[in-house]
Short mmCIF file of C-alpha atoms in Angstrom, two decimals:
data_model
loop_
_atom_site.label_atom_id
_atom_site.label_comp_id
_atom_site.label_asym_id
_atom_site.label_seq_id
_atom_site.Cartn_x
_atom_site.Cartn_y
_atom_site.Cartn_z
CA SER J 191 -123.01 -83.28 130.88
CA ARG J 192 -124.50 -84.98 133.92
CA MET J 193 -122.76 -84.22 137.20
CA LEU J 194 -121.63 -87.00 139.49
CA PRO J 195 -122.81 -86.96 143.14
CA TRP J 196 -119.42 -85.84 144.46
CA GLN J 197 -119.28 -83.10 141.83
CA ARG J 198 -122.68 -81.84 142.97
CA VAL J 199 -121.41 -81.79 146.55
CA SER J 200 -118.38 -79.78 145.43
CA SER J 201 -120.55 -77.34 143.49
CA LEU J 202 -122.95 -76.83 146.35
CA SER J 203 -120.11 -76.55 148.81
CA GLY J 204 -118.48 -73.81 146.79
CA VAL J 205 -121.59 -71.66 147.27
CA HIS J 206 -122.80 -72.60 150.72
CA LEU J 207 -119.57 -73.23 152.60
CA GLN J 208 -118.58 -69.59 152.21
CA ARG J 209 -121.80 -68.48 153.87
CA ARG J 210 -122.08 -71.23 156.48
CA PRO J 211 -118.78 -73.10 156.31
CA GLN J 212 -119.54 -75.81 158.85
CA VAL J 213 -123.19 -76.60 158.09
CA ILE J 214 -122.72 -79.51 155.69
CA PRO J 215 -119.90 -81.36 157.54
CA ALA J 216 -121.56 -80.78 160.91
CA THR J 217 -124.95 -81.96 159.65
CA ALA J 218 -123.44 -85.06 158.02
CA PHE J 219 -121.52 -85.82 161.22
CA GLY J 220 -124.70 -85.48 163.26
CA LEU J 221 -126.57 -87.83 160.93
CA GLY J 222 -123.71 -90.32 161.22
CA CYS J 223 -123.99 -90.22 165.01
CA TRP J 224 -127.75 -90.71 164.72
CA GLN J 225 -127.20 -93.81 162.59
CA VAL J 226 -124.80 -95.19 165.23
CA TYR J 227 -127.62 -94.86 167.75
CA ARG J 228 -130.09 -96.45 165.33
CA LYS J 229 -127.72 -99.36 164.70
CA GLN J 230 -127.42 -100.04 168.43
CA TRP J 231 -131.21 -99.83 168.79
CA LYS J 232 -131.78 -102.25 165.89
CA GLU J 233 -129.24 -104.74 167.27
CA GLU J 234 -130.96 -104.66 170.66
CA LEU J 235 -134.31 -105.22 168.93
CA ILE J 236 -132.90 -108.23 167.09
CA ARG J 237 -131.54 -109.68 170.35
CA GLU J 238 -134.94 -109.22 172.00
CA LEU J 239 -136.66 -110.91 169.05
CA GLU J 240 -134.26 -113.87 169.28
CA ARG J 241 -134.87 -114.12 173.02
CA LYS J 242 -138.64 -114.27 172.54
CA ILE J 243 -138.46 -116.78 169.71
CA HIS J 244 -136.47 -119.20 171.90
CA MET J 245 -138.61 -118.89 175.03
CA ASP J 246 -140.41 -122.04 176.17
CA PRO J 247 -144.01 -122.27 174.91
CA VAL J 248 -146.75 -121.17 177.28
CA PRO J 249 -150.47 -122.03 177.12
CA ILE J 250 -152.49 -119.54 175.12
CA PRO J 251 -153.96 -117.06 177.63
CA ASP J 252 -157.62 -117.25 178.63
CA ASP J 253 -157.92 -113.56 177.76
CA LEU J 254 -156.88 -113.40 174.11
CA SER J 255 -156.22 -109.66 174.36
CA ASP J 256 -153.04 -110.58 176.28
CA LEU J 257 -151.63 -111.72 172.94
CA ASP J 258 -151.28 -108.07 171.91
CA GLY J 259 -148.23 -107.84 174.19
CA MET J 260 -146.73 -111.22 173.25
CA GLU J 261 -145.52 -110.78 169.67
CA TYR J 262 -142.90 -113.41 168.70
CA GLU J 263 -143.55 -115.42 171.87
CA THR J 264 -144.55 -119.05 171.43
CA VAL J 265 -147.89 -120.30 172.71
CA ARG J 266 -149.30 -123.81 172.90
CA ILE J 267 -152.74 -124.25 171.35
CA ARG J 268 -155.12 -127.20 171.30
CA GLY J 269 -158.22 -127.45 169.18
CA GLU J 270 -159.50 -128.15 165.69
CA PHE J 271 -158.80 -126.66 162.26
CA LEU J 272 -161.75 -125.39 160.22
CA HIS J 273 -160.37 -126.24 156.79
CA ASP J 274 -163.47 -125.18 154.88
CA GLN J 275 -162.65 -121.53 155.68
CA GLU J 276 -159.01 -121.62 154.58
CA LEU J 277 -157.40 -118.38 153.35
CA HIS J 278 -154.10 -117.74 151.58
CA LEU J 279 -151.37 -115.13 151.90
CA GLY J 280 -148.88 -114.49 149.14
CA PRO J 281 -147.14 -114.91 146.91
CA ARG J 282 -144.24 -115.79 149.21
CA GLY J 283 -141.01 -117.76 149.13
CA CYS J 284 -140.58 -120.68 151.50
CA LEU J 285 -138.58 -119.75 154.60
CA GLN J 286 -136.09 -122.14 156.13
CA HIS J 287 -134.89 -121.60 159.71
CA GLY J 288 -136.65 -118.24 159.81
CA ASP J 289 -134.70 -116.55 157.02
CA SER J 290 -135.29 -115.86 153.35
CA GLN J 291 -133.45 -118.93 152.05
CA THR J 292 -135.70 -121.25 150.12
CA ALA J 293 -136.36 -124.74 151.39
CA GLY J 294 -133.87 -126.59 149.27
CA GLY J 295 -134.43 -130.34 149.15
CA LEU J 296 -138.18 -130.09 149.71
CA PHE J 297 -138.97 -128.49 146.38
CA SER J 298 -137.05 -127.27 143.37
CA GLN J 299 -135.41 -123.87 143.75
CA ARG J 300 -137.87 -122.38 141.26
CA GLU J 301 -140.90 -123.94 142.93
CA ALA J 302 -139.81 -122.90 146.44
CA SER J 303 -139.59 -119.27 145.39
CA ILE J 304 -143.29 -118.93 144.52
CA GLY J 305 -146.00 -120.13 146.84
CA TYR J 306 -148.55 -119.14 149.45
CA LEU J 307 -149.11 -119.32 153.19
CA VAL J 308 -152.14 -121.32 154.29
CA ILE J 309 -154.17 -119.43 156.91
CA THR J 310 -156.79 -121.59 158.64
CA PRO J 311 -159.29 -120.72 161.39
CA PHE J 312 -158.67 -122.77 164.54
CA LYS J 313 -161.32 -123.41 167.21
CA LEU J 314 -159.73 -123.61 170.65
CA GLU J 315 -160.64 -126.62 172.76
CA GLY J 316 -163.14 -126.05 175.56
CA ARG J 317 -164.10 -122.54 174.50
CA GLU J 318 -165.92 -120.75 171.72
CA ASP J 319 -162.90 -118.67 170.68
CA LYS J 320 -161.49 -119.11 167.19
CA ILE J 321 -158.15 -117.67 166.03
CA LEU J 322 -156.20 -117.61 162.77
CA VAL J 323 -153.30 -120.04 162.32
CA ASN J 324 -150.67 -119.74 159.60
CA ARG J 325 -150.17 -123.46 159.01
CA GLY J 326 -147.25 -122.84 156.67
CA TRP J 327 -146.20 -122.62 153.05
CA VAL J 328 -147.32 -124.54 149.97
CA PRO J 329 -146.09 -124.19 146.38
CA LYS J 330 -148.45 -122.56 143.94
CA ARG J 331 -149.53 -125.86 142.40
CA TYR J 332 -150.85 -126.98 145.80
CA LEU J 333 -152.80 -123.81 146.52
CA ASP J 334 -156.12 -125.61 146.05
CA PRO J 335 -156.78 -127.68 149.22
CA LYS J 336 -158.16 -130.48 147.02
CA THR J 337 -154.60 -131.13 145.78
CA ARG J 338 -153.33 -131.92 149.32
CA PRO J 339 -156.13 -133.83 151.12
CA GLU J 340 -153.70 -135.84 153.26
CA GLY J 341 -152.41 -132.59 154.77
CA GLN J 342 -155.84 -131.40 155.89
CA ILE J 343 -155.60 -132.94 159.34
CA GLY J 344 -158.88 -133.36 161.18
CA GLY J 345 -159.91 -133.82 164.77
CA LEU J 346 -158.23 -132.52 167.89
CA VAL J 347 -154.64 -131.30 167.40
CA GLU J 348 -152.07 -129.64 169.64
CA LEU J 349 -149.25 -127.47 168.35
CA ASN J 350 -146.93 -124.61 169.20
CA ALA J 351 -147.27 -121.31 167.37
CA VAL J 352 -145.59 -117.90 167.34
CA VAL J 353 -147.76 -114.87 168.08
CA ARG J 354 -147.86 -112.30 165.27
CA LEU J 355 -149.44 -108.85 165.07
CA PRO J 356 -151.16 -107.32 162.02
CA GLU J 357 -149.07 -105.81 159.24
CA ALA J 358 -149.59 -102.28 158.00
CA ARG J 359 -150.78 -102.12 154.42
CA PRO J 360 -147.80 -101.56 152.08
CA GLN J 361 -147.90 -98.19 150.37
CA PHE J 362 -148.57 -99.46 146.85
CA SER J 363 -150.55 -102.57 147.73
CA PRO J 364 -153.88 -102.84 145.90
CA GLN J 365 -157.15 -103.26 147.76
CA GLN J 366 -157.76 -106.75 149.13
CA ARG J 367 -160.21 -108.89 147.16
CA GLY J 368 -161.21 -112.50 147.62
CA ALA J 369 -159.51 -115.09 149.84
CA ILE J 370 -155.91 -114.40 148.77
CA PHE J 371 -154.26 -111.71 150.87
CA LEU J 372 -151.15 -109.74 149.92
CA TYR J 373 -150.20 -108.89 153.50
CA ARG J 374 -151.18 -109.90 157.04
CA ASP J 375 -154.43 -107.97 157.34
CA VAL J 376 -155.58 -109.73 160.52
CA PRO J 377 -158.75 -107.67 161.14
CA LYS J 378 -160.05 -108.33 157.63
CA MET J 379 -159.10 -112.01 157.75
CA ALA J 380 -160.90 -112.36 161.08
CA SER J 381 -163.97 -110.58 159.76
CA LEU J 382 -164.06 -112.84 156.71
CA CYS J 383 -163.79 -116.04 158.76
CA GLY J 384 -165.70 -115.03 161.88
CA THR J 385 -162.72 -115.45 164.22
CA GLU J 386 -161.14 -113.32 166.91
CA PRO J 387 -158.54 -110.90 165.45
CA TYR J 388 -155.50 -112.90 166.59
CA PHE J 389 -152.94 -114.58 164.39
CA VAL J 390 -150.20 -117.15 165.07
CA ASP J 391 -147.56 -118.90 162.94
CA ALA J 392 -147.41 -122.67 163.47
CA THR J 393 -143.84 -123.82 164.16
CA ALA J 394 -141.88 -126.18 161.90
CA ALA J 395 -142.78 -129.11 164.17
CA SER J 396 -146.40 -128.77 163.04
CA THR J 397 -145.56 -129.88 159.50
CA VAL J 398 -147.37 -133.06 158.44
CA PRO J 399 -146.80 -135.18 155.31
CA GLY J 400 -148.61 -133.62 152.40
CA GLY J 401 -149.39 -130.47 154.38
CA PRO J 402 -148.00 -126.94 154.49
CA VAL J 403 -144.38 -126.38 155.55
CA GLY J 404 -144.56 -124.86 159.04
CA GLY J 405 -142.08 -122.51 160.66
CA GLN J 406 -142.76 -119.58 158.33
CA THR J 407 -141.80 -116.88 160.83
CA ARG J 408 -139.11 -114.49 159.64
CA VAL J 409 -136.73 -113.93 162.55
CA THR J 410 -134.37 -111.48 160.87
CA LEU J 411 -134.67 -107.71 160.55
CA ARG J 412 -133.00 -105.51 157.98
CA ASN J 413 -130.02 -103.76 159.53
CA GLU J 414 -128.39 -101.47 156.97
CA HIS J 415 -127.33 -98.79 159.42
CA LEU J 416 -123.61 -99.58 159.06
CA SER J 417 -123.69 -98.54 155.39
CA TYR J 418 -125.50 -95.33 156.38
CA ILE J 419 -122.88 -94.66 159.07
CA ILE J 420 -120.09 -95.02 156.52
CA THR J 421 -121.93 -92.79 154.03
CA TRP J 422 -122.61 -89.91 156.45
CA PHE J 423 -119.21 -89.92 158.12
CA SER J 424 -117.52 -90.10 154.71
CA LEU J 425 -119.57 -87.13 153.53
CA SER J 426 -118.69 -85.26 156.71
CA GLY J 427 -114.99 -85.94 156.19
CA PHE J 428 -115.09 -85.00 152.52
CA THR J 429 -116.93 -81.71 153.05
CA THR J 430 -114.64 -80.88 155.98
CA TRP J 431 -111.70 -81.29 153.63
CA LEU J 432 -113.43 -79.02 151.08
CA TRP J 433 -114.05 -76.42 153.77
CA PHE J 434 -110.40 -76.62 154.87
CA ARG J 435 -109.16 -76.10 151.30
CA GLN J 436 -111.47 -73.17 150.58
CA ILE J 437 -111.64 -71.34 153.90
CA VAL J 438 -108.38 -72.12 155.66
CA ARG J 439 -105.99 -72.42 152.73
CA GLY J 440 -107.88 -70.03 150.44
CA LYS J 441 -107.93 -72.38 147.47
CA SER J 442 -110.75 -72.28 144.96
CA PHE J 443 -112.33 -75.16 143.16
#
């Protein structure tokens, strides 16, 4: 019959604890301590992210390479959208207040769970530089720009946007083809549109009637270290008890 995880631990312990009685509990304890450190590090990272998100907007720097050190900071941009070169990123759910909740009230729950981000080249005013702007989210039925003409704002616009860096390609993601991207491949997007390789997320205030829903910046990070801490310290305690029974009290399993 198939052994349960704790039974496998007991079986392994019966062999290995006699040879090296403290290896398993000591290793598990060490890994638990490491997860405590990782939890503190992740919490500090989250606090730093929140601090940057809530900083006052600053003008986009003259030297765009400065954006490499400004991830999650908000910049103010002024210029014109080049809608004829629009790209899409998805599928994605619609974020509300920077988390993974869908935008209830704007669309049906089903519709808000499947959509795409609209990525549009943006020519900065008074300079030749063009960057990529994530205007926001649209449901799948509005993926074609022809279905939302009133949202394709023209002329000079000014908005605030959050600086984002490129994403690494997910391990099992297929090769990119066409104008729909599966992840934030900024260099390839920039090459396709002839822009500089810099990417920003327009804030929620940029949303216009009939246009994409802005504010699609996820401001939460996965923090599962507490469950790992409990797991490793529990394993350390359990194997210590096994060692005590077998070595100190001389009981077999």
